[in-house]
Structures are given as structure tokens and as C-alpha cells.
Amino acid sequence: MMTTTTIQEQVQGLVLEVLPDVTLEELQDDVDIFNLGLDSINTMTLISNLQETFEIELDVSEISFENFQNISTIVEMIEEKKSC
């Protein structure tokens, strides 16, 4: 099973891929990634990449601002999906 740290590092990498102008230092766990420039287009790319990387399927109801607000909320959502 993946550790929280492993999931966190992979999520950070995926977010940095869709937000190339953001540095790892700016991308703290609780920083609102929408304020860093995440928009609807790159959110869809991020969702697709998360599903592929973590081999999960996100329901439409799970694709919400609350679940994608920051690294911590994304990691929580992935851990929940992986434990099912």
C-alpha cells in the first residue's frame, strides 16, 4: 500500500506538471491551488492524470472545489478511494 508521503509527492508532481510556472516551494500542502493558477482546463488534465497514476475512478460528485482545493484535500480523497 502507498504511504501518505508517496501519494503526496506524486500529487505534487502532477500539480506541478499542469502548473509549470509554480515552484515546489509555493506548492505547500494547504495552499489553495486555484489561487496558484489552476483553472477548469488544467483541472480536467489533473483529474485525468490522477485517475491514471493512482488507478482510481472519480465520480462526478467527487470532482468538487473542496476535494481539489489543495494538496492535502487531494491526498485525502485519493487515500479514501484507494481504501475502498
Short mmCIF file of N, CA and C in Angstrom, two decimals, residues 31-74:
data_model
loop_
_atom_site.label_atom_id
_atom_site.label_comp_id
_atom_site.label_asym_id
_atom_site.label_seq_id
_atom_site.Cartn_x
_atom_site.Cartn_y
_atom_site.Cartn_z
N VAL A 31 -1.90 25.25 0.58
CA VAL A 31 -2.06 26.41 -0.31
C VAL A 31 -3.17 26.12 -1.33
N ASP A 32 -4.06 27.06 -1.51
CA ASP A 32 -5.16 26.93 -2.47
C ASP A 32 -4.56 26.91 -3.89
N ILE A 33 -4.64 25.76 -4.55
CA ILE A 33 -4.01 25.65 -5.87
C ILE A 33 -4.78 26.42 -6.95
N PHE A 34 -6.03 26.77 -6.67
CA PHE A 34 -6.75 27.61 -7.62
C PHE A 34 -6.15 29.02 -7.62
N ASN A 35 -5.68 29.47 -6.45
CA ASN A 35 -5.01 30.78 -6.36
C ASN A 35 -3.65 30.77 -7.05
N LEU A 36 -3.08 29.58 -7.24
CA LEU A 36 -1.80 29.46 -7.93
C LEU A 36 -1.98 29.41 -9.45
N GLY A 37 -3.24 29.37 -9.91
CA GLY A 37 -3.48 29.39 -11.34
C GLY A 37 -4.23 28.20 -11.92
N LEU A 38 -4.63 27.26 -11.06
CA LEU A 38 -5.39 26.12 -11.57
C LEU A 38 -6.74 26.60 -12.09
N ASP A 39 -7.06 26.24 -13.32
CA ASP A 39 -8.35 26.62 -13.90
C ASP A 39 -9.08 25.36 -14.37
N SER A 40 -10.23 25.55 -14.99
CA SER A 40 -11.05 24.40 -15.35
C SER A 40 -10.36 23.48 -16.36
N ILE A 41 -9.60 24.05 -17.26
CA ILE A 41 -8.91 23.23 -18.28
C ILE A 41 -7.84 22.35 -17.64
N ASN A 42 -6.93 23.00 -16.86
CA ASN A 42 -5.88 22.17 -16.29
C ASN A 42 -6.38 21.32 -15.12
N THR A 43 -7.53 21.65 -14.55
CA THR A 43 -8.15 20.76 -13.55
C THR A 43 -8.55 19.45 -14.20
N MET A 44 -9.12 19.51 -15.39
CA MET A 44 -9.52 18.28 -16.08
C MET A 44 -8.30 17.43 -16.42
N THR A 45 -7.20 18.07 -16.81
CA THR A 45 -5.96 17.35 -17.07
C THR A 45 -5.45 16.70 -15.79
N LEU A 46 -5.50 17.46 -14.70
CA LEU A 46 -5.05 16.93 -13.41
C LEU A 46 -5.90 15.73 -12.99
N ILE A 47 -7.21 15.83 -13.14
CA ILE A 47 -8.11 14.73 -12.78
C ILE A 47 -7.77 13.48 -13.58
N SER A 48 -7.59 13.66 -14.88
CA SER A 48 -7.24 12.54 -15.75
C SER A 48 -5.91 11.90 -15.31
N ASN A 49 -4.92 12.73 -15.03
CA ASN A 49 -3.61 12.23 -14.61
C ASN A 49 -3.67 11.54 -13.25
N LEU A 50 -4.47 12.08 -12.33
CA LEU A 50 -4.63 11.44 -11.01
C LEU A 50 -5.27 10.06 -11.15
N GLN A 51 -6.32 9.98 -11.98
CA GLN A 51 -7.00 8.70 -12.17
C GLN A 51 -6.05 7.66 -12.77
N GLU A 52 -5.25 8.09 -13.73
CA GLU A 52 -4.31 7.17 -14.38
C GLU A 52 -3.19 6.76 -13.42
N THR A 53 -2.61 7.71 -12.73
CA THR A 53 -1.48 7.45 -11.84
C THR A 53 -1.87 6.56 -10.67
N PHE A 54 -3.02 6.85 -10.06
CA PHE A 54 -3.42 6.13 -8.86
C PHE A 54 -4.42 5.00 -9.12
N GLU A 55 -4.73 4.79 -10.41
CA GLU A 55 -5.65 3.73 -10.82
C GLU A 55 -6.96 3.80 -10.04
N ILE A 56 -7.56 5.00 -10.06
CA ILE A 56 -8.84 5.23 -9.41
C ILE A 56 -9.81 5.81 -10.43
N GLU A 57 -11.07 5.74 -10.11
CA GLU A 57 -12.11 6.34 -10.95
C GLU A 57 -12.88 7.32 -10.08
N LEU A 58 -12.85 8.59 -10.46
CA LEU A 58 -13.55 9.61 -9.68
C LEU A 58 -14.96 9.80 -10.21
N ASP A 59 -15.92 9.78 -9.29
CA ASP A 59 -17.30 10.06 -9.64
C ASP A 59 -17.45 11.57 -9.84
N VAL A 60 -18.44 11.96 -10.62
CA VAL A 60 -18.70 13.38 -10.85
C VAL A 60 -18.88 14.11 -9.52
N SER A 61 -19.54 13.47 -8.57
CA SER A 61 -19.79 14.10 -7.27
C SER A 61 -18.50 14.36 -6.48
N GLU A 62 -17.44 13.62 -6.81
CA GLU A 62 -16.16 13.79 -6.10
C GLU A 62 -15.31 14.91 -6.70
N ILE A 63 -15.68 15.35 -7.88
CA ILE A 63 -14.91 16.41 -8.54
C ILE A 63 -15.49 17.75 -8.08
N SER A 64 -14.98 18.21 -6.94
CA SER A 64 -15.50 19.43 -6.33
C SER A 64 -14.36 20.34 -5.91
N PHE A 65 -14.68 21.60 -5.70
CA PHE A 65 -13.69 22.56 -5.24
C PHE A 65 -13.06 22.08 -3.93
N GLU A 66 -13.88 21.55 -3.02
CA GLU A 66 -13.38 21.11 -1.72
C GLU A 66 -12.33 20.00 -1.86
N ASN A 67 -12.56 19.06 -2.76
CA ASN A 67 -11.62 17.94 -2.93
C ASN A 67 -10.34 18.35 -3.66
N PHE A 68 -10.39 19.43 -4.42
CA PHE A 68 -9.23 19.83 -5.22
C PHE A 68 -8.63 21.16 -4.77
N GLN A 69 -9.00 21.62 -3.58
CA GLN A 69 -8.56 22.93 -3.13
C GLN A 69 -7.05 22.99 -2.89
N ASN A 70 -6.48 21.94 -2.33
CA ASN A 70 -5.04 21.94 -2.06
C ASN A 70 -4.50 20.51 -2.07
N ILE A 71 -3.20 20.39 -1.89
CA ILE A 71 -2.56 19.07 -1.94
C ILE A 71 -3.17 18.14 -0.88
N SER A 72 -3.38 18.67 0.33
CA SER A 72 -3.90 17.84 1.42
C SER A 72 -5.27 17.26 1.10
N THR A 73 -6.16 18.06 0.52
CA THR A 73 -7.50 17.56 0.21
C THR A 73 -7.47 16.54 -0.92
N ILE A 74 -6.57 16.72 -1.87
CA ILE A 74 -6.44 15.75 -2.96
C ILE A 74 -5.91 14.43 -2.41
#
